[in-house]
Amino acid sequence: MDKKRGMFEIWGDIIEIKPLIISIFISVTLTMGAYFLAPPDSRVKQLFFGLMGAVLGFVISAFFIKPKRLITIEESRKG
Amino acid sequence: MNIATIIQMTLAALAAVFIYTFIGFIPGTDETSVLMPITLAVVLAGTPPIATVTFFIAAIVTLSLTNAIPTALVGLPGGVMSSPMLEHSLSLKEKGVSALVIKKMAVGSLIGVIISIPTSLLLANILAPYAKEIQALSSLLFFLGAIFLAIIGRNKIMSLISILPLAILFMALRHLYWGIGIVPKTTNITVSFFLGITIGPLIISLFRLLNRDYREAMARDDVREISIPRDAIEATTLNPLSILNRIEILRASVAAFFANFLFVLSPVGLTILLGEMVANRVEDPIERGYIAITTMSALIQATYISGIIIPLIAIGIPLSPTAIGPGGALFNAPPVLTMDNNLHHRLDRWEFTIAILTGAIIAIIISYYIINRFASRISTFVLQRIPHEAILALFISLIILLAYMDAGLINVFGVLLIGISCGTLNRMGVSYGVQFMTLYAAPWIVENIILL
């Protein structure tokens, strides 16, 4: 068993420490970066830019990080 | 009511169904954290009030059903509300009947919606004449609500003791911000404090990773193994009456009906209480599981629907856990909505009824169909593609964004302080309900009790 991989259980599922740090960094940077790009006079635009940044960060993280789950498909038994 | 309004409501409902079908399948996504920020964005974007109500109703109806699915399929609760079903779901999954369980969840949800919408509209109309009196007492009611939730909870004394210090924590931060002039004295920061409470337990977990002793206890050697039953394509019936038997329909309906009258109580608490009460009397373990799952699915819908509809239509202040938490932005989202001028004041009863029916009908029909046909495929996709790390990072980004928008960088750390304090209390057994009520009662508590 390779404890060095650094896998931990948080909030009901398993994470790996390095990807978690990278992913938090990407998401926060993009969210706040987008927020500061928005016109400063409009709260709505700021919120929207921020949310878009958060979604973008989520998509990028999801693309590069592999979920720590092993999925098998069961053949259905009649229930 | 013109064509443009109807189109806006339909689009709002479809958007909510699309977004929350996807989110619901992601395990562990807390309802408040996923409903609140998006609803806030919808409100701040200037969406017409009637379409905002439709959006929110469609969102909670969709999310209440889709959150239950991962619980049945893979044994991971989709959100807080589906955690009461976990035990029953796991034992039924072992028997290999997940496909039927999912259908029963869908029908249970359908029953919950059908029963609770007319019931809560009726209750709202009965309570409405007393709205002025109730509003005048709101701060006191929040305080009494905190005490009440503390007393009916599991850790009574600890919860009671924590109310005053928590109130001081919230007001201390507000006074600090007023004192250094980062927000005007007329602004009571609520939204980001609220999310700080919600995300508290996550912050505690992340902090524990920084401590070697705690870290070792949380370490795992292997990835999680998950088996997903294939969608049963041959079982094609969508007729609700052939999926449930009469006893299941009756018990789910009665439980959902009574839940409406208890709309001020915690939805998850009610779901456990009424759901187990109904299921406990059944001898056969499989039938007991079915009844528990069906009834709880109905209860999840009923508690959320009544918790938002009654305060919104009848009172105009968020006097239930659902209204304070996930639906908070419908009551208070400055500068668009404030406690004195929110959706309650902008829409009449007729408009509310139309908006609620449109949202609920569109959401339950689409999600009922999707769940019955594609549950396994969507679940497989989500579990294979969405890493938990990305979800945690998303929550953290959202909270930093909203904290910064409320009161700048200092509030990011202010919210972190709230997260650490409230998360610790939460871990020790002080429920979210007590903490949320305290947040709303804080100005009154400091003025009338602590300074007495």
Coordinates of C-alpha atoms in Angstrom, one line a residue:
Chain A
M1 CA 0.0 0.0 0.0
D2 CA 1.5 3.3 -1.1
K3 CA 0.7 5.8 1.6
K4 CA 2.8 8.4 -0.1
R5 CA 0.1 9.0 -2.7
G6 CA -1.7 11.1 -0.2
M7 CA -5.3 10.0 -0.5
F8 CA -7.8 11.2 2.1
E9 CA -11.5 11.0 2.7
I10 CA -13.2 14.4 2.9
W11 CA -17.0 15.1 2.8
G12 CA -17.9 11.5 1.9
D13 CA -15.5 10.9 -1.0
I14 CA -11.8 10.4 -1.6
I15 CA -9.4 13.1 -2.8
E16 CA -5.7 13.2 -3.5
I17 CA -3.8 16.0 -1.9
K18 CA -1.8 17.4 -4.8
P19 CA -4.6 17.6 -7.4
L20 CA -6.8 19.2 -4.6
I21 CA -4.3 22.0 -4.1
I22 CA -3.8 22.5 -7.8
S23 CA -7.5 22.5 -8.4
I24 CA -8.2 25.0 -5.6
F25 CA -5.5 27.2 -7.0
I26 CA -6.9 27.1 -10.6
S27 CA -10.5 27.6 -9.5
V28 CA -9.8 30.5 -7.1
T29 CA -7.5 32.2 -9.6
L30 CA -9.9 32.0 -12.5
T31 CA -12.9 33.0 -10.3
M32 CA -11.3 36.1 -8.8
G33 CA -9.4 36.9 -12.0
A34 CA -12.7 36.9 -14.0
Y35 CA -14.3 39.0 -11.2
F36 CA -11.6 41.7 -11.5
L37 CA -12.0 41.7 -15.3
A38 CA -15.7 42.7 -15.0
P39 CA -16.7 46.4 -15.2
P40 CA -16.4 47.6 -11.5
D41 CA -19.6 49.6 -11.6
S42 CA -21.9 46.6 -12.1
R43 CA -22.4 44.2 -9.3
V44 CA -24.4 41.8 -11.5
K45 CA -21.6 41.7 -14.1
Q46 CA -19.0 41.1 -11.4
L47 CA -21.0 38.2 -10.0
F48 CA -21.6 36.7 -13.5
F49 CA -17.9 37.0 -14.5
G50 CA -17.0 35.4 -11.2
L51 CA -19.4 32.5 -11.6
M52 CA -18.2 32.0 -15.2
G53 CA -14.6 31.8 -13.9
A54 CA -15.7 29.3 -11.2
V55 CA -17.4 27.1 -13.9
L56 CA -14.4 27.4 -16.1
G57 CA -12.1 26.4 -13.3
F58 CA -14.4 23.5 -12.5
V59 CA -14.3 22.3 -16.1
I60 CA -10.5 22.5 -16.4
S61 CA -10.0 20.7 -13.1
A62 CA -12.5 18.0 -14.1
F63 CA -10.7 17.6 -17.4
F64 CA -7.2 17.0 -15.9
I65 CA -7.9 15.2 -12.6
K66 CA -8.9 11.6 -12.5
P67 CA -11.7 10.7 -10.0
K68 CA -10.6 8.3 -7.3
R69 CA -13.3 5.9 -8.0
L70 CA -13.3 2.4 -9.6
I71 CA -16.6 2.0 -11.5
T72 CA -18.0 -1.4 -12.4
I73 CA -21.3 -1.8 -14.2
E74 CA -23.5 -4.6 -12.8
E75 CA -25.7 -6.6 -15.0
S76 CA -29.2 -6.0 -13.7
R77 CA -31.0 -8.7 -11.8
K78 CA -34.7 -8.6 -12.1
G79 CA -36.1 -6.9 -8.9
Chain B
M1 CA -50.2 37.4 -17.8
N2 CA -49.0 37.6 -21.3
I3 CA -47.1 35.3 -23.7
A4 CA -43.7 36.8 -22.9
T5 CA -44.2 36.0 -19.2
I6 CA -45.2 32.4 -19.9
I7 CA -42.1 32.0 -22.1
Q8 CA -39.9 33.5 -19.4
M9 CA -41.3 31.1 -16.8
T10 CA -40.9 28.1 -19.0
L11 CA -37.3 29.0 -19.9
A12 CA -36.5 29.6 -16.2
A13 CA -38.0 26.2 -15.3
L14 CA -36.1 24.4 -18.1
A15 CA -32.8 26.1 -17.1
A16 CA -33.3 25.0 -13.4
V17 CA -34.1 21.4 -14.5
F18 CA -31.1 21.2 -16.7
I19 CA -28.6 22.7 -14.1
Y20 CA -29.9 20.7 -11.1
T21 CA -30.4 17.4 -12.8
F22 CA -26.6 17.5 -13.4
I23 CA -25.7 18.8 -9.9
G24 CA -28.1 16.4 -8.2
F25 CA -26.2 13.4 -9.5
I26 CA -22.9 14.7 -8.1
P27 CA -22.5 13.0 -4.7
G28 CA -22.1 15.2 -1.6
T29 CA -23.3 18.5 -3.1
D30 CA -24.9 20.3 -0.1
E31 CA -28.3 21.7 -1.1
T32 CA -27.8 25.2 0.4
S33 CA -24.4 25.7 -1.2
V34 CA -25.7 24.7 -4.7
L35 CA -29.1 26.5 -4.5
M36 CA -28.1 29.7 -2.9
P37 CA -25.4 31.2 -5.1
I38 CA -27.1 30.3 -8.4
T39 CA -30.5 31.7 -7.1
L40 CA -28.7 34.8 -6.0
A41 CA -27.2 35.2 -9.5
V42 CA -30.6 34.8 -11.0
V43 CA -32.1 37.5 -8.7
L44 CA -29.2 39.9 -9.2
A45 CA -29.4 39.5 -13.0
G46 CA -32.7 41.2 -12.9
T47 CA -34.8 38.2 -13.8
P48 CA -38.6 39.1 -13.5
P49 CA -39.9 38.1 -10.0
I50 CA -42.4 35.6 -11.4
A51 CA -39.7 33.8 -13.4
T52 CA -37.4 33.8 -10.3
V53 CA -40.1 31.9 -8.3
T54 CA -40.6 29.5 -11.1
F55 CA -36.8 28.9 -11.3
F56 CA -36.5 28.2 -7.6
I57 CA -39.4 25.9 -7.4
A58 CA -38.2 23.9 -10.5
A59 CA -34.8 23.8 -8.9
I60 CA -35.8 22.4 -5.6
V61 CA -38.2 19.9 -7.1
T62 CA -35.5 18.6 -9.5
L63 CA -32.8 18.6 -6.9
S64 CA -34.9 16.8 -4.3
L65 CA -35.4 13.9 -6.7
T66 CA -32.1 13.7 -8.5
N67 CA -30.1 14.0 -5.2
A68 CA -31.7 10.7 -4.1
I69 CA -30.5 8.8 -7.1
P70 CA -26.8 8.4 -6.3
T71 CA -27.9 7.2 -2.8
A72 CA -29.8 4.3 -4.4
L73 CA -27.4 3.5 -7.2
V74 CA -24.0 3.8 -5.7
G75 CA -24.6 4.3 -1.9
L76 CA -23.3 7.9 -1.8
P77 CA -25.8 10.5 -0.7
G78 CA -26.4 13.1 -3.4
G79 CA -26.8 15.8 -0.8
V80 CA -27.7 16.4 2.9
M81 CA -31.4 15.6 2.4
S82 CA -30.8 12.1 1.0
S83 CA -28.6 11.0 3.8
P84 CA -31.5 9.6 5.8
M85 CA -32.2 7.2 3.0
L86 CA -28.7 5.8 2.9
E87 CA -29.1 2.8 5.2
H88 CA -32.3 1.6 3.5
S89 CA -30.8 2.2 0.1
L90 CA -27.7 0.2 0.9
S91 CA -29.6 -2.8 2.2
L92 CA -31.9 -2.8 -0.9
K93 CA -28.9 -2.3 -3.2
E94 CA -27.4 -5.5 -1.8
K95 CA -30.6 -7.3 -2.7
G96 CA -30.1 -6.1 -6.3
V97 CA -33.3 -4.1 -6.6
S98 CA -31.8 -0.6 -7.2
A99 CA -33.7 -0.2 -10.4
L100 CA -37.0 -0.6 -8.7
V101 CA -35.9 1.6 -5.7
I102 CA -35.1 4.4 -8.2
K103 CA -38.6 4.1 -9.7
K104 CA -40.1 4.2 -6.2
M105 CA -38.1 7.3 -5.3
A106 CA -39.5 9.0 -8.5
V107 CA -43.1 8.1 -7.6
G108 CA -42.5 9.1 -4.0
S109 CA -41.3 12.5 -5.2
L110 CA -44.3 12.8 -7.4
I111 CA -46.6 12.2 -4.5
G112 CA -44.7 14.7 -2.4
V113 CA -45.2 17.4 -5.0
I114 CA -48.8 16.6 -5.7
I115 CA -49.7 16.6 -2.0
S116 CA -47.6 19.5 -0.7
I117 CA -48.3 22.2 -3.3
P118 CA -52.0 22.5 -2.7
T119 CA -51.6 22.0 1.1
S120 CA -48.9 24.7 1.4
L121 CA -50.8 27.1 -0.8
L122 CA -53.8 26.6 1.5
L123 CA -51.8 27.1 4.6
A124 CA -50.2 30.2 3.2
N125 CA -53.7 31.7 2.6
I126 CA -54.7 30.8 6.1
L127 CA -51.6 32.5 7.7
A128 CA -51.5 35.5 5.4
P129 CA -53.9 37.7 7.4
Y130 CA -51.5 37.6 10.3
A131 CA -48.5 38.5 8.2
K132 CA -48.1 42.0 9.7
E133 CA -48.1 40.7 13.3
I134 CA -45.6 37.9 12.4
Q135 CA -43.3 40.3 10.6
A136 CA -43.2 42.7 13.6
L137 CA -42.1 39.9 15.8
S138 CA -39.6 38.4 13.3
S139 CA -36.4 39.0 15.2
L140 CA -37.9 37.5 18.4
L141 CA -39.2 34.6 16.4
F142 CA -35.8 33.8 15.0
F143 CA -34.4 33.9 18.5
L144 CA -37.2 31.6 19.7
G145 CA -36.6 29.5 16.6
A146 CA -33.0 29.0 17.6
I147 CA -33.9 28.0 21.1
F148 CA -36.6 25.7 19.8
L149 CA -34.3 24.0 17.3
A150 CA -31.7 23.7 20.1
I151 CA -34.2 22.0 22.4
I152 CA -35.5 19.5 19.9
G153 CA -32.0 18.6 18.7
R154 CA -29.7 16.0 20.1
N155 CA -27.2 18.2 22.0
K156 CA -29.6 20.6 23.8
I157 CA -27.4 22.2 26.3
M158 CA -24.4 22.8 24.0
S159 CA -26.7 24.2 21.4
L160 CA -28.4 26.6 23.8
I161 CA -25.0 27.8 25.2
S162 CA -23.6 28.4 21.7
I163 CA -26.4 30.8 20.6
L164 CA -25.1 33.9 22.5
P165 CA -21.4 33.6 21.6
L166 CA -22.4 32.9 17.9
A167 CA -24.6 36.1 17.9
I168 CA -21.6 38.0 19.3
L169 CA -19.3 36.6 16.6
F170 CA -21.6 37.7 13.8
M171 CA -22.2 41.2 15.3
A172 CA -18.6 41.7 16.1
L173 CA -17.6 41.2 12.5
R174 CA -20.4 43.5 11.3
H175 CA -19.3 46.2 13.8
L176 CA -15.7 45.8 12.7
Y177 CA -16.6 46.4 9.1
W178 CA -18.8 49.4 10.0
G179 CA -16.0 50.7 12.2
I180 CA -13.3 50.6 9.5
G181 CA -15.9 51.9 7.0
I182 CA -15.7 49.0 4.5
V183 CA -19.5 48.7 4.4
P184 CA -22.2 51.4 5.3
K185 CA -23.9 51.0 8.7
T186 CA -27.2 50.3 6.9
T187 CA -25.8 47.0 5.5
N188 CA -26.1 43.9 7.5
I189 CA -23.9 41.3 5.8
T190 CA -25.8 38.0 5.7
V191 CA -25.2 36.1 2.5
S192 CA -21.5 35.4 2.9
F193 CA -21.9 34.7 6.7
F194 CA -24.6 32.3 5.8
L195 CA -22.3 30.4 3.4
G196 CA -19.6 30.5 6.0
I197 CA -21.9 28.5 8.3
T198 CA -22.8 26.1 5.4
I199 CA -19.2 25.4 4.5
G200 CA -17.9 25.2 8.0
P201 CA -17.6 21.4 8.3
L202 CA -15.6 21.3 5.0
I203 CA -13.3 24.0 6.2
I204 CA -12.7 22.0 9.4
S205 CA -11.9 18.9 7.3
L206 CA -9.4 20.9 5.2
F207 CA -7.8 22.3 8.3
R208 CA -7.4 18.8 9.7
L209 CA -5.4 17.8 6.7
L210 CA -2.8 20.3 7.9
N211 CA -2.5 18.4 11.2
R212 CA -0.5 15.2 11.1
D213 CA -2.6 13.4 13.8
Y214 CA -5.9 14.1 12.1
R215 CA -4.4 13.5 8.7
E216 CA -3.5 10.0 9.5
A217 CA -7.0 9.2 10.6
M218 CA -8.4 10.5 7.3
A219 CA -5.9 8.7 5.0
R220 CA -7.1 6.1 2.6
D221 CA -5.1 3.5 0.8
D222 CA -7.5 2.7 -2.0
V223 CA -9.8 4.4 -4.4
R224 CA -13.5 3.9 -3.8
E225 CA -15.0 0.9 -5.5
I226 CA -18.5 1.6 -6.9
S227 CA -20.7 -0.8 -8.7
I228 CA -23.6 0.7 -10.7
P229 CA -26.6 -1.4 -11.9
R230 CA -27.3 -1.0 -15.6
D231 CA -30.6 0.8 -16.5
A232 CA -33.3 -1.7 -16.7
I233 CA -34.6 -1.0 -20.1
E234 CA -37.0 -3.9 -20.3
A235 CA -39.0 -2.6 -17.3
T236 CA -40.7 0.1 -19.3
T237 CA -43.7 1.1 -17.2
L238 CA -43.9 4.7 -16.1
N239 CA -47.3 4.4 -14.6
P240 CA -46.9 5.5 -11.0
L241 CA -49.8 3.3 -9.8
S242 CA -48.1 0.1 -10.9
I243 CA -44.7 1.1 -9.3
L244 CA -46.1 1.5 -5.8
N245 CA -48.7 -0.5 -3.9
R246 CA -51.6 1.1 -2.1
I247 CA -50.0 1.0 1.4
E248 CA -46.9 2.8 0.0
I249 CA -48.9 5.5 -1.7
L250 CA -51.1 6.0 1.4
R251 CA -48.2 6.3 3.9
A252 CA -46.2 8.6 1.6
S253 CA -49.2 10.8 1.1
V254 CA -50.1 11.1 4.8
A255 CA -46.5 11.8 5.8
A256 CA -46.1 14.5 3.1
F257 CA -49.4 16.1 4.2
F258 CA -48.4 16.5 7.8
A259 CA -44.9 17.7 7.0
N260 CA -46.5 20.9 5.5
F261 CA -47.8 21.9 8.9
L262 CA -44.3 21.6 10.4
F263 CA -42.6 23.8 7.8
V264 CA -40.6 25.7 10.5
L265 CA -38.7 22.6 11.4
S266 CA -35.5 21.3 9.9
P267 CA -36.3 19.4 6.6
V268 CA -33.7 16.7 7.2
G269 CA -34.9 16.2 10.8
L270 CA -38.5 15.9 9.7
T271 CA -37.6 13.5 6.9
I272 CA -35.8 11.2 9.4
L273 CA -38.5 11.6 12.1
L274 CA -41.6 11.0 9.9
G275 CA -40.0 8.6 7.5
E276 CA -38.7 6.3 10.2
M277 CA -42.0 6.6 12.1
V278 CA -44.0 5.4 9.0
A279 CA -41.5 2.6 8.1
N280 CA -40.9 1.2 11.6
R281 CA -44.2 -0.6 11.9
V282 CA -43.5 -2.8 8.9
E283 CA -42.2 -6.3 9.6
D284 CA -40.8 -7.5 6.2
P285 CA -37.3 -5.9 5.8
I286 CA -37.6 -5.3 2.1
E287 CA -41.1 -3.8 2.3
R288 CA -39.9 -1.7 5.2
G289 CA -37.1 -0.4 3.0
Y290 CA -39.5 0.4 0.1
I291 CA -41.9 2.3 2.4
A292 CA -39.0 4.2 4.0
I293 CA -37.6 5.2 0.6
T294 CA -40.9 6.1 -0.9
T295 CA -42.0 8.1 2.1
M296 CA -38.7 9.9 2.5
S297 CA -38.7 10.9 -1.2
A298 CA -42.2 12.4 -0.7
L299 CA -41.1 14.1 2.5
I300 CA -38.0 15.7 1.0
Q301 CA -40.2 17.4 -1.6
A302 CA -42.9 18.3 1.0
T303 CA -40.5 19.9 3.5
Y304 CA -38.7 22.0 0.9
I305 CA -41.9 23.0 -0.9
S306 CA -43.8 24.0 2.2
G307 CA -40.7 25.6 3.7
I308 CA -40.4 28.0 0.8
I309 CA -44.0 28.6 -0.3
I310 CA -45.5 29.4 3.1
P311 CA -43.0 32.0 4.3
L312 CA -42.8 33.5 0.8
I313 CA -46.5 34.0 0.2
A314 CA -47.8 34.4 3.7
I315 CA -45.2 36.2 5.7
G316 CA -42.4 37.8 3.6
I317 CA -39.6 37.0 6.0
P318 CA -37.6 33.7 5.8
L319 CA -39.2 31.9 8.8
S320 CA -38.2 28.3 7.9
P321 CA -34.9 26.6 7.5
T322 CA -35.5 26.2 3.7
A323 CA -36.4 29.9 3.3
I324 CA -33.4 31.1 5.4
G325 CA -30.9 28.8 3.7
P326 CA -31.4 27.7 0.1
G327 CA -34.1 30.2 -0.6
G328 CA -32.5 33.1 1.2
A329 CA -31.9 35.1 -2.0
L330 CA -35.6 35.3 -2.7
F331 CA -36.1 37.3 0.5
N332 CA -32.9 39.3 0.8
A333 CA -30.5 40.0 -2.1
P334 CA -29.5 43.6 -2.0
P335 CA -29.8 45.8 -4.0
V336 CA -32.5 44.0 -5.9
L337 CA -34.4 42.5 -3.0
T338 CA -34.5 43.5 0.6
M339 CA -36.4 42.4 3.7
D340 CA -38.9 45.2 3.2
N341 CA -39.3 44.8 -0.5
N342 CA -38.8 41.2 -1.7
L343 CA -40.7 38.7 -3.8
H344 CA -43.5 38.6 -1.2
H345 CA -44.2 42.2 -1.8
R346 CA -43.7 42.2 -5.6
L347 CA -46.1 39.3 -6.5
D348 CA -49.8 38.7 -5.7
R349 CA -51.1 35.3 -4.7
W350 CA -52.4 34.6 -8.1
E351 CA -49.0 35.2 -9.7
F352 CA -47.3 33.1 -7.0
T353 CA -49.7 30.2 -7.7
I354 CA -49.0 30.3 -11.5
A355 CA -45.3 30.6 -11.0
I356 CA -45.2 27.7 -8.5
L357 CA -47.4 25.4 -10.6
T358 CA -45.4 26.1 -13.8
G359 CA -42.1 25.4 -12.0
A360 CA -43.2 22.2 -10.2
I361 CA -45.1 20.7 -13.1
I362 CA -42.3 21.2 -15.7
A363 CA -39.6 20.0 -13.2
I364 CA -41.4 16.9 -11.9
I365 CA -42.5 15.7 -15.4
I366 CA -39.0 16.0 -16.9
S367 CA -37.1 14.7 -14.0
Y368 CA -39.5 11.8 -13.5
Y369 CA -39.0 10.7 -17.1
I370 CA -35.2 11.2 -17.0
I371 CA -34.7 9.3 -13.7
N372 CA -36.8 6.4 -15.0
R373 CA -34.9 6.1 -18.2
F374 CA -31.3 7.4 -17.8
A375 CA -30.5 7.2 -14.1
S376 CA -27.6 4.8 -14.4
R377 CA -26.1 6.3 -17.5
I378 CA -26.0 9.8 -16.0
S379 CA -24.7 8.5 -12.7
T380 CA -21.9 6.6 -14.5
F381 CA -20.9 9.6 -16.5
V382 CA -20.8 11.9 -13.4
L383 CA -18.8 9.4 -11.3
Q384 CA -16.3 8.7 -14.1
R385 CA -15.8 12.3 -15.1
I386 CA -16.3 14.6 -12.1
P387 CA -13.4 14.4 -9.6
H388 CA -14.2 15.3 -5.9
E389 CA -11.3 17.7 -5.9
A390 CA -13.0 19.9 -8.6
I391 CA -16.2 20.0 -6.5
L392 CA -14.4 21.1 -3.4
A393 CA -12.4 23.7 -5.3
L394 CA -15.6 25.0 -6.8
F395 CA -17.2 25.5 -3.4
I396 CA -14.1 27.2 -2.1
S397 CA -14.0 29.6 -5.1
L398 CA -17.7 30.4 -4.8
I399 CA -17.4 31.3 -1.1
I400 CA -14.3 33.5 -1.7
L401 CA -16.1 35.2 -4.5
L402 CA -19.2 36.0 -2.5
A403 CA -17.3 36.9 0.6
Y404 CA -15.2 39.3 -1.4
M405 CA -18.2 40.8 -3.0
D406 CA -19.9 41.4 0.4
A407 CA -17.0 43.3 2.1
G408 CA -13.7 42.9 0.4
L409 CA -10.6 40.9 1.4
I410 CA -11.1 41.3 5.1
N411 CA -14.4 39.5 4.8
V412 CA -12.7 36.5 3.1
F413 CA -11.0 35.9 6.4
G414 CA -14.1 36.9 8.4
V415 CA -16.0 34.2 6.6
L416 CA -13.1 31.8 7.3
L417 CA -13.4 32.7 11.0
I418 CA -17.1 31.9 10.8
G419 CA -16.4 28.7 9.0
I420 CA -13.9 27.5 11.6
S421 CA -16.2 28.5 14.5
C422 CA -19.4 27.2 13.1
G423 CA -17.8 24.1 11.6
T424 CA -16.3 23.2 15.0
L425 CA -19.7 23.6 16.7
N426 CA -21.3 21.6 13.9
R427 CA -18.9 18.8 14.4
M428 CA -19.7 18.8 18.1
G429 CA -23.4 18.6 17.5
V430 CA -24.9 22.1 17.1
S431 CA -27.1 21.8 14.1
Y432 CA -27.2 24.1 11.0
G433 CA -30.7 25.2 12.0
V434 CA -29.6 26.7 15.3
Q435 CA -26.7 28.5 13.7
F436 CA -28.8 29.9 10.8
M437 CA -31.6 31.1 13.2
T438 CA -28.9 32.7 15.4
L439 CA -27.4 34.6 12.4
Y440 CA -30.8 36.1 11.6
A441 CA -31.5 36.9 15.3
A442 CA -28.0 38.3 16.0
P443 CA -28.8 42.0 16.0
W444 CA -31.8 41.5 18.3
I445 CA -29.9 39.1 20.6
V446 CA -27.0 41.6 21.1
E447 CA -29.4 44.6 21.6
N448 CA -32.0 43.0 23.8
I449 CA -30.3 40.2 25.7
I450 CA -26.5 40.7 25.9
L451 CA -26.8 44.4 26.5
L452 CA -29.7 44.1 28.9

